[in-house]
């Protein structure tokens, strides 16, 4: 009876896991698939998270929302760090190791995980409400920053805050990245 009471009071912490970059979703799915066969280990793993952000990309005048991974090559896992659980996770295809000194997993601090989860929760905003005042090919004038008073052409609109503009520096077109509030449409 004492053993049963102790096993129910398991403290779960968040850990960062190094994985093959670009395969985060596939590895997360593999972990969940493998957990179906080992219910005793599944009890020790509460949540798996891939920090992402929504990025608005404009191509051919059309808005597209894409998910972009915050930290390529990393997955966050909330789990009980037992030897069995650690061994199970590290033996999933695509998983390299837990983050920590000398292969000793280091739990994330609560303020770190709160910041990450907070930024993920804030992404539930409706992206269709974003009004982007510029489009690729627009002629603009830089009004703020080190390139103030330069003229250029918009090459790419990355998301709601950043755009790539080609300006002429020393007679050569040079791409620079600016915020929307640093440029205006040139007359």
PDB file of C-alpha atoms in Angstrom:
ATOM      1  CA  UNK A   1       0.000   0.000   0.000  1.00  0.00           C
ATOM      2  CA  UNK A   2       2.796   2.424   0.771  1.00  0.00           C
ATOM      3  CA  UNK A   3       4.317   1.913  -2.706  1.00  0.00           C
ATOM      4  CA  UNK A   4       0.985   2.724  -4.382  1.00  0.00           C
ATOM      5  CA  UNK A   5       0.644   5.999  -2.463  1.00  0.00           C
ATOM      6  CA  UNK A   6       4.170   7.071  -3.371  1.00  0.00           C
ATOM      7  CA  UNK A   7       3.736   6.355  -7.089  1.00  0.00           C
ATOM      8  CA  UNK A   8       0.672   8.643  -7.260  1.00  0.00           C
ATOM      9  CA  UNK A   9       2.649  11.658  -5.967  1.00  0.00           C
ATOM     10  CA  UNK A  10       4.974  11.850  -8.930  1.00  0.00           C
ATOM     11  CA  UNK A  11       6.481  15.257  -9.641  1.00  0.00           C
ATOM     12  CA  UNK A  12       6.560  16.019 -13.328  1.00  0.00           C
ATOM     13  CA  UNK A  13       8.995  18.577 -14.711  1.00  0.00           C
ATOM     14  CA  UNK A  14       9.577  19.980 -18.183  1.00  0.00           C
ATOM     15  CA  UNK A  15      12.712  18.814 -19.994  1.00  0.00           C
ATOM     16  CA  UNK A  16      14.184  19.876 -23.295  1.00  0.00           C
ATOM     17  CA  UNK A  17      14.942  17.090 -25.743  1.00  0.00           C
ATOM     18  CA  UNK A  18      17.364  17.342 -28.692  1.00  0.00           C
ATOM     19  CA  UNK A  19      15.907  15.818 -31.844  1.00  0.00           C
ATOM     20  CA  UNK A  20      16.624  15.830 -35.574  1.00  0.00           C
ATOM     21  CA  UNK A  21      15.814  19.314 -36.857  1.00  0.00           C
ATOM     22  CA  UNK A  22      12.808  19.448 -39.150  1.00  0.00           C
ATOM     23  CA  UNK A  23      11.441  16.139 -37.822  1.00  0.00           C
ATOM     24  CA  UNK A  24       9.929  17.436 -34.569  1.00  0.00           C
ATOM     25  CA  UNK A  25       6.300  16.557 -35.420  1.00  0.00           C
ATOM     26  CA  UNK A  26       7.262  13.103 -36.718  1.00  0.00           C
ATOM     27  CA  UNK A  27       9.279  12.349 -33.574  1.00  0.00           C
ATOM     28  CA  UNK A  28       6.459  13.572 -31.312  1.00  0.00           C
ATOM     29  CA  UNK A  29       4.068  11.227 -33.143  1.00  0.00           C
ATOM     30  CA  UNK A  30       6.584   8.363 -32.784  1.00  0.00           C
ATOM     31  CA  UNK A  31       6.797   8.910 -29.031  1.00  0.00           C
ATOM     32  CA  UNK A  32       3.001   8.803 -28.668  1.00  0.00           C
ATOM     33  CA  UNK A  33       2.782   5.728 -30.914  1.00  0.00           C
ATOM     34  CA  UNK A  34       5.405   3.859 -28.854  1.00  0.00           C
ATOM     35  CA  UNK A  35       3.745   4.903 -25.572  1.00  0.00           C
ATOM     36  CA  UNK A  36       0.618   2.958 -26.599  1.00  0.00           C
ATOM     37  CA  UNK A  37       2.586  -0.280 -26.118  1.00  0.00           C
ATOM     38  CA  UNK A  38       4.033   0.649 -22.711  1.00  0.00           C
ATOM     39  CA  UNK A  39       1.254   1.971 -20.437  1.00  0.00           C
ATOM     40  CA  UNK A  40       3.457   1.964 -17.308  1.00  0.00           C
ATOM     41  CA  UNK A  41       5.837   4.449 -18.977  1.00  0.00           C
ATOM     42  CA  UNK A  42       2.948   6.435 -20.478  1.00  0.00           C
ATOM     43  CA  UNK A  43       1.857   7.265 -16.911  1.00  0.00           C
ATOM     44  CA  UNK A  44       5.185   9.040 -16.380  1.00  0.00           C
ATOM     45  CA  UNK A  45       4.915  11.265 -19.461  1.00  0.00           C
ATOM     46  CA  UNK A  46       2.256  13.947 -19.186  1.00  0.00           C
ATOM     47  CA  UNK A  47       2.740  16.242 -22.185  1.00  0.00           C
ATOM     48  CA  UNK A  48       4.913  16.782 -25.257  1.00  0.00           C
ATOM     49  CA  UNK A  49       5.181  20.245 -26.744  1.00  0.00           C
ATOM     50  CA  UNK A  50       6.791  21.671 -29.873  1.00  0.00           C
ATOM     51  CA  UNK A  51       7.017  25.458 -29.445  1.00  0.00           C
ATOM     52  CA  UNK A  52       5.714  27.029 -32.667  1.00  0.00           C
ATOM     53  CA  UNK A  53       4.497  30.401 -33.864  1.00  0.00           C
ATOM     54  CA  UNK A  54       2.109  31.374 -36.632  1.00  0.00           C
ATOM     55  CA  UNK A  55       3.849  33.250 -39.433  1.00  0.00           C
ATOM     56  CA  UNK A  56       1.956  35.177 -42.075  1.00  0.00           C
ATOM     57  CA  UNK A  57       3.580  34.778 -45.475  1.00  0.00           C
ATOM     58  CA  UNK A  58       2.360  36.650 -48.528  1.00  0.00           C
ATOM     59  CA  UNK A  59       2.890  35.056 -51.915  1.00  0.00           C
ATOM     60  CA  UNK A  60       1.287  36.349 -55.095  1.00  0.00           C
ATOM     61  CA  UNK A  61      -0.826  38.746 -53.046  1.00  0.00           C
ATOM     62  CA  UNK A  62      -2.377  35.957 -50.948  1.00  0.00           C
ATOM     63  CA  UNK A  63      -1.987  35.607 -47.210  1.00  0.00           C
ATOM     64  CA  UNK A  64      -0.854  32.191 -46.005  1.00  0.00           C
ATOM     65  CA  UNK A  65      -0.489  31.232 -42.365  1.00  0.00           C
ATOM     66  CA  UNK A  66       2.304  28.778 -41.632  1.00  0.00           C
ATOM     67  CA  UNK A  67       3.507  27.278 -38.391  1.00  0.00           C
ATOM     68  CA  UNK A  68       7.170  27.935 -37.705  1.00  0.00           C
ATOM     69  CA  UNK A  69       9.095  26.051 -35.022  1.00  0.00           C
ATOM     70  CA  UNK A  70      10.563  28.393 -32.350  1.00  0.00           C
ATOM     71  CA  UNK A  71      13.501  26.132 -31.561  1.00  0.00           C
ATOM     72  CA  UNK A  72      14.274  23.807 -34.477  1.00  0.00           C
ATOM     73  CA  UNK A  73      15.743  20.550 -33.214  1.00  0.00           C
ATOM     74  CA  UNK A  74      14.112  20.663 -29.763  1.00  0.00           C
ATOM     75  CA  UNK A  75      10.971  19.222 -28.177  1.00  0.00           C
ATOM     76  CA  UNK A  76       9.716  19.912 -24.642  1.00  0.00           C
ATOM     77  CA  UNK A  77       8.537  16.947 -22.568  1.00  0.00           C
ATOM     78  CA  UNK A  78       6.731  17.124 -19.218  1.00  0.00           C
ATOM     79  CA  UNK A  79       7.567  13.898 -17.453  1.00  0.00           C
ATOM     80  CA  UNK A  80       8.733  12.041 -14.379  1.00  0.00           C
ATOM     81  CA  UNK A  81      12.473  11.613 -14.922  1.00  0.00           C
ATOM     82  CA  UNK A  82      13.004   7.976 -13.982  1.00  0.00           C
ATOM     83  CA  UNK A  83      15.713   5.814 -15.545  1.00  0.00           C
ATOM     84  CA  UNK A  84      13.074   3.778 -17.394  1.00  0.00           C
ATOM     85  CA  UNK A  85      11.340   6.861 -18.820  1.00  0.00           C
ATOM     86  CA  UNK A  86      14.658   8.475 -19.809  1.00  0.00           C
ATOM     87  CA  UNK A  87      15.832   5.290 -21.535  1.00  0.00           C
ATOM     88  CA  UNK A  88      12.486   4.913 -23.339  1.00  0.00           C
ATOM     89  CA  UNK A  89      12.508   8.482 -24.723  1.00  0.00           C
ATOM     90  CA  UNK A  90      16.187   8.420 -25.728  1.00  0.00           C
ATOM     91  CA  UNK A  91      15.648   5.233 -27.745  1.00  0.00           C
ATOM     92  CA  UNK A  92      12.938   6.699 -30.000  1.00  0.00           C
ATOM     93  CA  UNK A  93      14.140   7.155 -33.592  1.00  0.00           C
ATOM     94  CA  UNK A  94      15.247  10.754 -34.175  1.00  0.00           C
ATOM     95  CA  UNK A  95      15.871  11.572 -30.511  1.00  0.00           C
ATOM     96  CA  UNK A  96      19.468  12.507 -29.746  1.00  0.00           C
ATOM     97  CA  UNK A  97      19.503  13.296 -26.023  1.00  0.00           C
ATOM     98  CA  UNK A  98      18.060  15.333 -23.197  1.00  0.00           C
ATOM     99  CA  UNK A  99      19.550  18.773 -22.637  1.00  0.00           C
ATOM    100  CA  UNK A 100      21.773  18.896 -19.591  1.00  0.00           C
ATOM    101  CA  UNK A 101      25.342  18.438 -18.388  1.00  0.00           C
ATOM    102  CA  UNK A 102      26.971  15.093 -19.242  1.00  0.00           C
ATOM    103  CA  UNK A 103      23.737  13.414 -20.380  1.00  0.00           C
ATOM    104  CA  UNK A 104      22.050  14.274 -17.078  1.00  0.00           C
ATOM    105  CA  UNK A 105      18.676  15.804 -18.007  1.00  0.00           C
ATOM    106  CA  UNK A 106      18.238  19.307 -16.602  1.00  0.00           C
ATOM    107  CA  UNK A 107      14.634  20.346 -15.857  1.00  0.00           C
ATOM    108  CA  UNK A 108      13.523  23.703 -17.231  1.00  0.00           C
ATOM    109  CA  UNK A 109      12.858  26.451 -14.701  1.00  0.00           C
ATOM    110  CA  UNK A 110       9.225  27.397 -14.204  1.00  0.00           C
ATOM    111  CA  UNK A 111       9.750  30.953 -15.514  1.00  0.00           C
ATOM    112  CA  UNK A 112      11.263  29.560 -18.740  1.00  0.00           C
ATOM    113  CA  UNK A 113       8.373  27.205 -19.402  1.00  0.00           C
ATOM    114  CA  UNK A 114       5.785  29.852 -18.421  1.00  0.00           C
ATOM    115  CA  UNK A 115       7.297  32.225 -20.982  1.00  0.00           C
ATOM    116  CA  UNK A 116       7.251  29.548 -23.696  1.00  0.00           C
ATOM    117  CA  UNK A 117       3.725  28.386 -22.967  1.00  0.00           C
ATOM    118  CA  UNK A 118       2.533  31.995 -22.705  1.00  0.00           C
ATOM    119  CA  UNK A 119       3.897  32.810 -26.158  1.00  0.00           C
ATOM    120  CA  UNK A 120       2.247  29.692 -27.575  1.00  0.00           C
ATOM    121  CA  UNK A 121      -1.116  30.512 -25.953  1.00  0.00           C
ATOM    122  CA  UNK A 122      -1.006  34.059 -27.340  1.00  0.00           C
ATOM    123  CA  UNK A 123      -0.949  32.610 -30.837  1.00  0.00           C
ATOM    124  CA  UNK A 124      -4.576  31.630 -30.699  1.00  0.00           C
ATOM    125  CA  UNK A 125      -5.406  35.074 -32.106  1.00  0.00           C
ATOM    126  CA  UNK A 126      -7.271  35.167 -35.389  1.00  0.00           C
ATOM    127  CA  UNK A 127      -4.676  35.795 -38.071  1.00  0.00           C
ATOM    128  CA  UNK A 128      -7.305  36.883 -40.583  1.00  0.00           C
ATOM    129  CA  UNK A 129      -7.650  40.141 -38.581  1.00  0.00           C
ATOM    130  CA  UNK A 130      -4.068  41.129 -39.426  1.00  0.00           C
ATOM    131  CA  UNK A 131      -3.994  43.896 -41.998  1.00  0.00           C
ATOM    132  CA  UNK A 132      -0.749  44.022 -43.928  1.00  0.00           C
ATOM    133  CA  UNK A 133      -0.352  47.422 -45.579  1.00  0.00           C
ATOM    134  CA  UNK A 134       2.438  46.372 -47.959  1.00  0.00           C
ATOM    135  CA  UNK A 135       2.882  43.812 -50.714  1.00  0.00           C
ATOM    136  CA  UNK A 136       5.844  42.409 -52.653  1.00  0.00           C
ATOM    137  CA  UNK A 137       7.012  44.856 -55.315  1.00  0.00           C
ATOM    138  CA  UNK A 138       5.883  48.030 -53.507  1.00  0.00           C
ATOM    139  CA  UNK A 139       8.305  50.948 -53.657  1.00  0.00           C
ATOM    140  CA  UNK A 140       8.980  52.185 -50.105  1.00  0.00           C
ATOM    141  CA  UNK A 141      10.997  54.779 -48.220  1.00  0.00           C
ATOM    142  CA  UNK A 142      12.757  53.921 -44.942  1.00  0.00           C
ATOM    143  CA  UNK A 143      11.748  56.464 -42.262  1.00  0.00           C
ATOM    144  CA  UNK A 144      13.490  55.038 -39.187  1.00  0.00           C
ATOM    145  CA  UNK A 145      16.677  53.232 -38.221  1.00  0.00           C
ATOM    146  CA  UNK A 146      20.186  53.132 -39.694  1.00  0.00           C
ATOM    147  CA  UNK A 147      18.851  53.086 -43.283  1.00  0.00           C
ATOM    148  CA  UNK A 148      16.651  56.192 -42.831  1.00  0.00           C
ATOM    149  CA  UNK A 149      15.950  58.051 -46.104  1.00  0.00           C
ATOM    150  CA  UNK A 150      16.880  55.041 -48.278  1.00  0.00           C
ATOM    151  CA  UNK A 151      14.419  53.967 -50.984  1.00  0.00           C
ATOM    152  CA  UNK A 152      13.822  50.345 -51.858  1.00  0.00           C
ATOM    153  CA  UNK A 153      11.536  47.611 -53.149  1.00  0.00           C
ATOM    154  CA  UNK A 154       9.748  45.077 -50.970  1.00  0.00           C
ATOM    155  CA  UNK A 155      11.075  41.588 -51.720  1.00  0.00           C
ATOM    156  CA  UNK A 156       9.305  39.549 -49.049  1.00  0.00           C
ATOM    157  CA  UNK A 157       6.687  39.977 -46.325  1.00  0.00           C
ATOM    158  CA  UNK A 158       7.624  37.515 -43.559  1.00  0.00           C
ATOM    159  CA  UNK A 159       4.907  38.034 -40.959  1.00  0.00           C
ATOM    160  CA  UNK A 160       2.855  40.757 -39.326  1.00  0.00           C
ATOM    161  CA  UNK A 161       5.932  42.675 -38.137  1.00  0.00           C
ATOM    162  CA  UNK A 162       8.849  42.036 -40.507  1.00  0.00           C
ATOM    163  CA  UNK A 163       9.476  42.643 -44.213  1.00  0.00           C
ATOM    164  CA  UNK A 164      12.531  42.314 -46.445  1.00  0.00           C
ATOM    165  CA  UNK A 165      13.392  45.367 -48.548  1.00  0.00           C
ATOM    166  CA  UNK A 166      16.114  45.711 -51.200  1.00  0.00           C
ATOM    167  CA  UNK A 167      17.888  49.084 -50.872  1.00  0.00           C
ATOM    168  CA  UNK A 168      20.815  50.389 -52.903  1.00  0.00           C
ATOM    169  CA  UNK A 169      23.955  50.670 -50.793  1.00  0.00           C
ATOM    170  CA  UNK A 170      27.093  51.726 -52.693  1.00  0.00           C
ATOM    171  CA  UNK A 171      25.254  51.091 -55.948  1.00  0.00           C
ATOM    172  CA  UNK A 172      24.387  47.476 -55.092  1.00  0.00           C
ATOM    173  CA  UNK A 173      20.980  46.099 -54.106  1.00  0.00           C
ATOM    174  CA  UNK A 174      21.189  44.940 -50.499  1.00  0.00           C
ATOM    175  CA  UNK A 175      18.368  43.110 -48.663  1.00  0.00           C
ATOM    176  CA  UNK A 176      17.543  44.477 -45.208  1.00  0.00           C
ATOM    177  CA  UNK A 177      14.854  43.362 -42.770  1.00  0.00           C
ATOM    178  CA  UNK A 178      12.626  46.042 -41.254  1.00  0.00           C
ATOM    179  CA  UNK A 179       9.469  46.452 -39.170  1.00  0.00           C
ATOM    180  CA  UNK A 180       6.326  47.793 -40.819  1.00  0.00           C
ATOM    181  CA  UNK A 181       6.600  50.980 -38.766  1.00  0.00           C
ATOM    182  CA  UNK A 182      10.052  51.746 -40.250  1.00  0.00           C
ATOM    183  CA  UNK A 183       8.789  52.271 -43.815  1.00  0.00           C
ATOM    184  CA  UNK A 184       6.161  54.141 -45.805  1.00  0.00           C
ATOM    185  CA  UNK A 185       4.990  53.767 -49.407  1.00  0.00           C
ATOM    186  CA  UNK A 186       7.183  55.984 -51.596  1.00  0.00           C
ATOM    187  CA  UNK A 187       5.441  58.707 -53.617  1.00  0.00           C
TER     188      UNK A 187
END
